[in-house]
mmCIF file of C-alpha atoms in Angstrom:
data_model
loop_
_atom_site.group_PDB
_atom_site.id
_atom_site.type_symbol
_atom_site.label_atom_id
_atom_site.label_comp_id
_atom_site.label_asym_id
_atom_site.label_seq_id
_atom_site.Cartn_x
_atom_site.Cartn_y
_atom_site.Cartn_z
ATOM 1 C CA MET A 17 -40.273 -35.943 69.557
ATOM 2 C CA ALA A 18 -44.054 -35.686 69.248
ATOM 3 C CA GLN A 19 -43.685 -33.762 66.010
ATOM 4 C CA ASP A 20 -41.279 -36.380 64.629
ATOM 5 C CA GLU A 21 -43.714 -39.161 65.549
ATOM 6 C CA GLY A 22 -46.526 -37.260 63.889
ATOM 7 C CA THR A 23 -44.503 -36.849 60.700
ATOM 8 C CA ALA A 24 -43.590 -40.533 60.728
ATOM 9 C CA ASN A 25 -47.223 -41.501 61.250
ATOM 10 C CA ARG A 26 -48.343 -39.338 58.335
ATOM 11 C CA THR A 27 -45.703 -40.930 56.121
ATOM 12 C CA LEU A 28 -46.835 -44.414 57.139
ATOM 13 C CA GLU A 29 -50.457 -43.522 56.531
ATOM 14 C CA ARG A 30 -49.630 -42.186 53.081
ATOM 15 C CA ALA A 31 -47.566 -45.278 52.261
ATOM 16 C CA ALA A 32 -50.453 -47.496 53.365
ATOM 17 C CA ALA A 33 -52.835 -45.475 51.212
ATOM 18 C CA ILE A 34 -50.566 -45.969 48.202
ATOM 19 C CA LEU A 35 -50.448 -49.735 48.782
ATOM 20 C CA ASP A 36 -54.238 -49.834 49.071
ATOM 21 C CA ALA A 37 -54.559 -47.780 45.888
ATOM 22 C CA ILE A 38 -52.387 -50.170 43.911
ATOM 23 C CA GLY A 39 -53.929 -53.395 45.217
ATOM 24 C CA PRO A 40 -52.939 -56.346 43.025
ATOM 25 C CA GLY A 41 -52.642 -54.255 39.862
ATOM 26 C CA ALA A 42 -50.502 -51.357 38.661
ATOM 27 C CA ALA A 43 -50.869 -47.582 38.727
ATOM 28 C CA THR A 44 -48.965 -44.523 37.561
ATOM 29 C CA ALA A 45 -48.090 -41.698 39.950
ATOM 30 C CA THR A 46 -50.957 -39.671 38.518
ATOM 31 C CA GLU A 47 -53.409 -42.516 39.170
ATOM 32 C CA LEU A 48 -52.035 -42.963 42.698
ATOM 33 C CA ALA A 49 -52.526 -39.260 43.376
ATOM 34 C CA ARG A 50 -56.120 -39.423 42.155
ATOM 35 C CA ARG A 51 -56.935 -42.505 44.215
ATOM 36 C CA THR A 52 -55.269 -41.282 47.428
ATOM 37 C CA GLY A 53 -55.896 -37.555 47.304
ATOM 38 C CA LEU A 54 -52.164 -36.853 47.497
ATOM 39 C CA SER A 55 -50.423 -34.465 45.139
ATOM 40 C CA VAL A 56 -48.754 -36.097 42.141
ATOM 41 C CA SER A 57 -45.308 -35.034 43.374
ATOM 42 C CA THR A 58 -45.912 -36.500 46.839
ATOM 43 C CA ALA A 59 -47.336 -39.743 45.457
ATOM 44 C CA HIS A 60 -44.429 -40.049 43.036
ATOM 45 C CA ARG A 61 -41.802 -39.337 45.712
ATOM 46 C CA LEU A 62 -43.284 -41.835 48.175
ATOM 47 C CA ALA A 63 -43.751 -44.495 45.497
ATOM 48 C CA LEU A 64 -40.109 -44.169 44.415
ATOM 49 C CA SER A 65 -38.995 -44.534 48.048
ATOM 50 C CA MET A 66 -41.148 -47.646 48.331
ATOM 51 C CA VAL A 67 -39.475 -49.074 45.223
ATOM 52 C CA THR A 68 -36.038 -48.773 46.860
ATOM 53 C CA THR A 69 -37.268 -50.653 49.931
ATOM 54 C CA GLY A 70 -38.991 -53.392 47.953
ATOM 55 C CA PHE A 71 -42.582 -52.515 48.838
ATOM 56 C CA LEU A 72 -43.263 -51.468 45.237
ATOM 57 C CA SER A 73 -41.719 -52.222 41.865
ATOM 58 C CA ARG A 74 -41.799 -50.092 38.738
ATOM 59 C CA ASP A 75 -42.269 -51.440 35.229
ATOM 60 C CA SER A 76 -40.794 -50.191 31.971
ATOM 61 C CA ASN A 77 -43.817 -47.933 31.408
ATOM 62 C CA GLY A 78 -43.343 -46.174 34.729
ATOM 63 C CA ALA A 79 -46.312 -47.814 36.464
ATOM 64 C CA PHE A 80 -45.952 -48.991 40.057
ATOM 65 C CA ARG A 81 -46.837 -52.509 41.222
ATOM 66 C CA PRO A 82 -46.586 -54.489 44.475
ATOM 67 C CA GLY A 83 -42.899 -55.107 45.171
ATOM 68 C CA GLU A 84 -40.855 -58.185 45.860
ATOM 69 C CA ARG A 85 -41.479 -57.988 49.623
ATOM 70 C CA PHE A 86 -45.062 -59.040 48.844
ATOM 71 C CA MET A 87 -44.236 -61.268 45.893
ATOM 72 C CA ARG A 88 -41.337 -63.127 47.441
ATOM 73 C CA SER A 89 -43.047 -65.712 49.644
ATOM 74 C CA SER A 90 -45.669 -66.514 47.004
ATOM 75 C CA LEU A 91 -43.015 -66.694 44.315
ATOM 76 C CA GLU A 92 -40.806 -69.000 46.374
ATOM 77 C CA HIS A 93 -43.752 -71.280 47.103
ATOM 78 C CA ALA A 94 -44.771 -71.443 43.444
ATOM 79 C CA ALA A 95 -41.250 -71.798 42.074
ATOM 80 C CA ALA A 96 -39.612 -74.229 44.510
ATOM 81 C CA PRO A 97 -41.072 -77.480 43.081
ATOM 82 C CA VAL A 98 -40.577 -76.278 39.505
ATOM 83 C CA ILE A 99 -36.910 -75.414 40.071
ATOM 84 C CA ALA A 100 -36.407 -78.743 41.868
ATOM 85 C CA GLU A 101 -37.833 -80.640 38.898
ATOM 86 C CA LEU A 102 -35.726 -78.576 36.495
ATOM 87 C CA ASN A 103 -32.650 -79.506 38.506
ATOM 88 C CA ARG A 104 -33.544 -83.202 38.422
ATOM 89 C CA THR A 105 -34.253 -83.309 34.702
ATOM 90 C CA THR A 106 -31.311 -81.207 33.469
ATOM 91 C CA ARG A 107 -28.902 -82.235 36.259
ATOM 92 C CA GLU A 108 -27.476 -78.732 36.005
ATOM 93 C CA ALA A 109 -27.469 -75.817 38.455
ATOM 94 C CA SER A 110 -30.979 -74.360 38.501
ATOM 95 C CA GLN A 111 -31.776 -70.934 39.921
ATOM 96 C CA LEU A 112 -34.478 -68.309 40.285
ATOM 97 C CA TRP A 113 -33.472 -64.642 40.291
ATOM 98 C CA ILE A 114 -35.400 -61.506 41.175
ATOM 99 C CA ARG A 115 -34.569 -57.854 40.775
ATOM 100 C CA ARG A 116 -33.987 -55.417 43.612
ATOM 101 C CA GLY A 117 -33.032 -51.948 42.464
ATOM 102 C CA SER A 118 -29.911 -52.114 40.317
ATOM 103 C CA ASP A 119 -29.049 -55.644 41.495
ATOM 104 C CA ARG A 120 -30.400 -59.145 41.122
ATOM 105 C CA ILE A 121 -30.775 -61.595 44.005
ATOM 106 C CA CYS A 122 -30.735 -65.379 43.846
ATOM 107 C CA LEU A 123 -33.994 -66.476 45.474
ATOM 108 C CA ILE A 124 -33.644 -70.232 44.845
ATOM 109 C CA ALA A 125 -30.442 -72.123 43.967
ATOM 110 C CA LEU A 126 -29.890 -75.848 43.477
ATOM 111 C CA ASP A 127 -26.413 -77.082 42.551
ATOM 112 C CA GLY A 128 -25.861 -79.287 39.538
ATOM 113 C CA LEU A 129 -25.787 -83.035 40.085
ATOM 114 C CA HIS A 130 -22.453 -83.610 38.336
ATOM 115 C CA GLU A 131 -19.022 -83.543 39.960
ATOM 116 C CA LEU A 132 -18.096 -80.601 37.734
ATOM 117 C CA ARG A 133 -20.861 -78.086 38.379
ATOM 118 C CA ALA A 134 -21.765 -74.448 38.773
ATOM 119 C CA THR A 135 -22.539 -73.434 42.354
ATOM 120 C CA LEU A 136 -24.095 -70.317 43.823
ATOM 121 C CA PRO A 137 -25.678 -69.666 47.259
ATOM 122 C CA VAL A 138 -29.194 -68.438 47.914
ATOM 123 C CA GLY A 139 -29.119 -64.703 48.538
ATOM 124 C CA PHE A 140 -26.159 -64.107 46.232
ATOM 125 C CA VAL A 141 -26.289 -60.590 44.780
ATOM 126 C CA LEU A 142 -25.013 -59.497 41.363
ATOM 127 C CA PRO A 143 -25.253 -56.120 39.653
ATOM 128 C CA LEU A 144 -27.481 -55.714 36.629
ATOM 129 C CA PRO A 145 -27.152 -56.487 33.774
ATOM 130 C CA GLU A 146 -24.480 -59.156 34.386
ATOM 131 C CA GLY A 147 -25.289 -62.625 33.020
ATOM 132 C CA SER A 148 -28.274 -63.956 31.126
ATOM 133 C CA SER A 149 -30.685 -63.444 34.057
ATOM 134 C CA GLY A 150 -29.272 -59.991 34.690
ATOM 135 C CA ARG A 151 -29.922 -58.951 31.112
ATOM 136 C CA LEU A 152 -33.523 -60.159 31.404
ATOM 137 C CA LEU A 153 -34.243 -58.482 34.725
ATOM 138 C CA ALA A 154 -32.656 -55.258 33.475
ATOM 139 C CA GLU A 155 -34.949 -55.546 30.428
ATOM 140 C CA ASP A 156 -32.010 -55.136 28.079
ATOM 141 C CA GLU A 157 -33.374 -54.491 24.574
ATOM 142 C CA ASP A 158 -31.272 -57.198 22.928
ATOM 143 C CA ALA A 159 -32.288 -59.679 25.617
ATOM 144 C CA LEU A 160 -35.974 -58.909 25.136
ATOM 145 C CA ALA A 161 -35.521 -59.337 21.385
ATOM 146 C CA ASP A 162 -33.982 -62.769 22.039
ATOM 147 C CA VAL A 163 -36.985 -63.686 24.197
ATOM 148 C CA ARG A 164 -39.427 -62.633 21.490
ATOM 149 C CA ARG A 165 -37.520 -64.694 18.941
ATOM 150 C CA GLN A 166 -36.702 -67.855 20.901
ATOM 151 C CA GLY A 167 -38.020 -67.536 24.452
ATOM 152 C CA TRP A 168 -34.650 -67.435 26.210
ATOM 153 C CA VAL A 169 -31.380 -65.536 26.615
ATOM 154 C CA GLU A 170 -27.966 -67.153 26.896
ATOM 155 C CA SER A 171 -24.534 -66.149 28.145
ATOM 156 C CA VAL A 172 -21.329 -68.000 27.252
ATOM 157 C CA GLY A 173 -18.424 -67.442 29.617
ATOM 158 C CA VAL A 174 -19.136 -63.714 29.948
ATOM 159 C CA ARG A 175 -19.600 -63.301 33.702
ATOM 160 C CA THR A 176 -17.597 -66.367 34.783
ATOM 161 C CA PRO A 177 -15.041 -67.944 32.421
ATOM 162 C CA GLY A 178 -15.879 -71.593 31.786
ATOM 163 C CA ILE A 179 -19.548 -71.223 32.743
ATOM 164 C CA GLY A 180 -22.488 -70.655 30.429
ATOM 165 C CA SER A 181 -26.112 -70.006 31.280
ATOM 166 C CA VAL A 182 -29.549 -69.747 29.745
ATOM 167 C CA SER A 183 -32.403 -67.809 31.323
ATOM 168 C CA ALA A 184 -36.112 -67.404 30.648
ATOM 169 C CA PRO A 185 -38.423 -64.726 32.058
ATOM 170 C CA VAL A 186 -41.271 -65.359 34.471
ATOM 171 C CA VAL A 187 -43.919 -62.982 33.123
ATOM 172 C CA VAL A 188 -47.078 -62.122 35.073
ATOM 173 C CA ASP A 189 -49.536 -59.534 33.757
ATOM 174 C CA GLY A 190 -47.015 -58.448 31.153
ATOM 175 C CA THR A 191 -44.241 -57.800 33.690
ATOM 176 C CA ILE A 192 -41.039 -59.793 34.212
ATOM 177 C CA ILE A 193 -41.110 -60.683 37.915
ATOM 178 C CA ALA A 194 -38.249 -63.199 37.938
ATOM 179 C CA ALA A 195 -35.856 -65.163 35.757
ATOM 180 C CA VAL A 196 -35.268 -68.917 35.673
ATOM 181 C CA CYS A 197 -31.609 -69.707 35.044
ATOM 182 C CA ILE A 198 -29.718 -72.898 34.200
ATOM 183 C CA ALA A 199 -25.939 -72.613 34.638
ATOM 184 C CA ILE A 200 -23.648 -75.135 32.919
ATOM 185 C CA PRO A 201 -19.890 -75.690 32.759
ATOM 186 C CA LEU A 202 -18.938 -75.059 29.139
ATOM 187 C CA ALA A 203 -17.074 -78.366 29.076
ATOM 188 C CA ARG A 204 -20.478 -80.093 29.179
ATOM 189 C CA VAL A 205 -22.231 -77.900 26.593
ATOM 190 C CA HIS A 206 -23.026 -79.707 23.351
ATOM 191 C CA VAL A 207 -24.218 -76.893 21.072
ATOM 192 C CA SER A 208 -24.815 -73.841 23.284
ATOM 193 C CA PRO A 209 -26.462 -73.258 26.688
ATOM 194 C CA GLY A 210 -29.624 -72.071 24.962
ATOM 195 C CA ALA A 211 -29.766 -74.798 22.348
ATOM 196 C CA ASP A 212 -29.127 -77.447 25.008
ATOM 197 C CA HIS A 213 -31.446 -76.249 27.790
ATOM 198 C CA GLY A 214 -33.402 -73.212 26.595
ATOM 199 C CA ALA A 215 -36.644 -75.099 26.094
ATOM 200 C CA ALA A 216 -36.456 -76.502 29.643
ATOM 201 C CA ALA A 217 -35.875 -73.021 31.107
ATOM 202 C CA VAL A 218 -38.813 -71.583 29.140
ATOM 203 C CA ALA A 219 -41.159 -74.389 30.235
ATOM 204 C CA ALA A 220 -40.163 -73.914 33.871
ATOM 205 C CA ALA A 221 -40.676 -70.141 33.700
ATOM 206 C CA GLN A 222 -44.107 -70.606 32.162
ATOM 207 C CA ARG A 223 -45.145 -73.063 34.872
ATOM 208 C CA ILE A 224 -44.127 -70.602 37.590
ATOM 209 C CA ALA A 225 -45.973 -67.771 35.833
ATOM 210 C CA GLU A 226 -49.120 -69.895 35.579
ATOM 211 C CA ALA A 227 -48.919 -70.754 39.278
ATOM 212 C CA MET A 228 -48.487 -67.083 40.203
ATOM 213 C CA SER A 229 -51.332 -65.959 37.939
ATOM 214 C CA GLY A 230 -53.677 -68.409 39.652
ATOM 215 C CA ARG A 231 -53.053 -66.961 43.121
#
């Protein structure tokens, strides 16, 4: 038992050292090893384990950052009033999604204000890359190209027949940390989900990003 406790303590100490080494920024496994004195293989193995538990996240370049367990409360606080205003102005279902592993989780969800509306509970989990937000959080190449061209990504009846959506990325320090989504019954779409509400989704995502960057 004492040996098991000692092993667990060493693991916790190493995990804490990795968190201290990252701080608010990002670091590769090699940089983590240099800052902590761990071997590259040990730093990499521990960092990957911390990604699966949400203590770290990993960007498209392989660098590790603080994970959603640290980001979540700050993100919710920054996003809640923005999503509420988006819901009031569009009168459509307004959501904020984050990534966890190979899934996405609905962090904030407000139902549309029409009788015919899209509904989804907070905490709902969907696999990546389903839906417009899923494509963004999975960093799908076509989705990122859409963002570069127009700022948003749309989905028309792909995940749920009769429902369309448009999503915009919340980008902080060059990393997508969340996706703002507006979900609309196709019966109420005039041109397309993106053409109708893309600009509103982009503006909301930018406001959240600005609030997060100022923390």
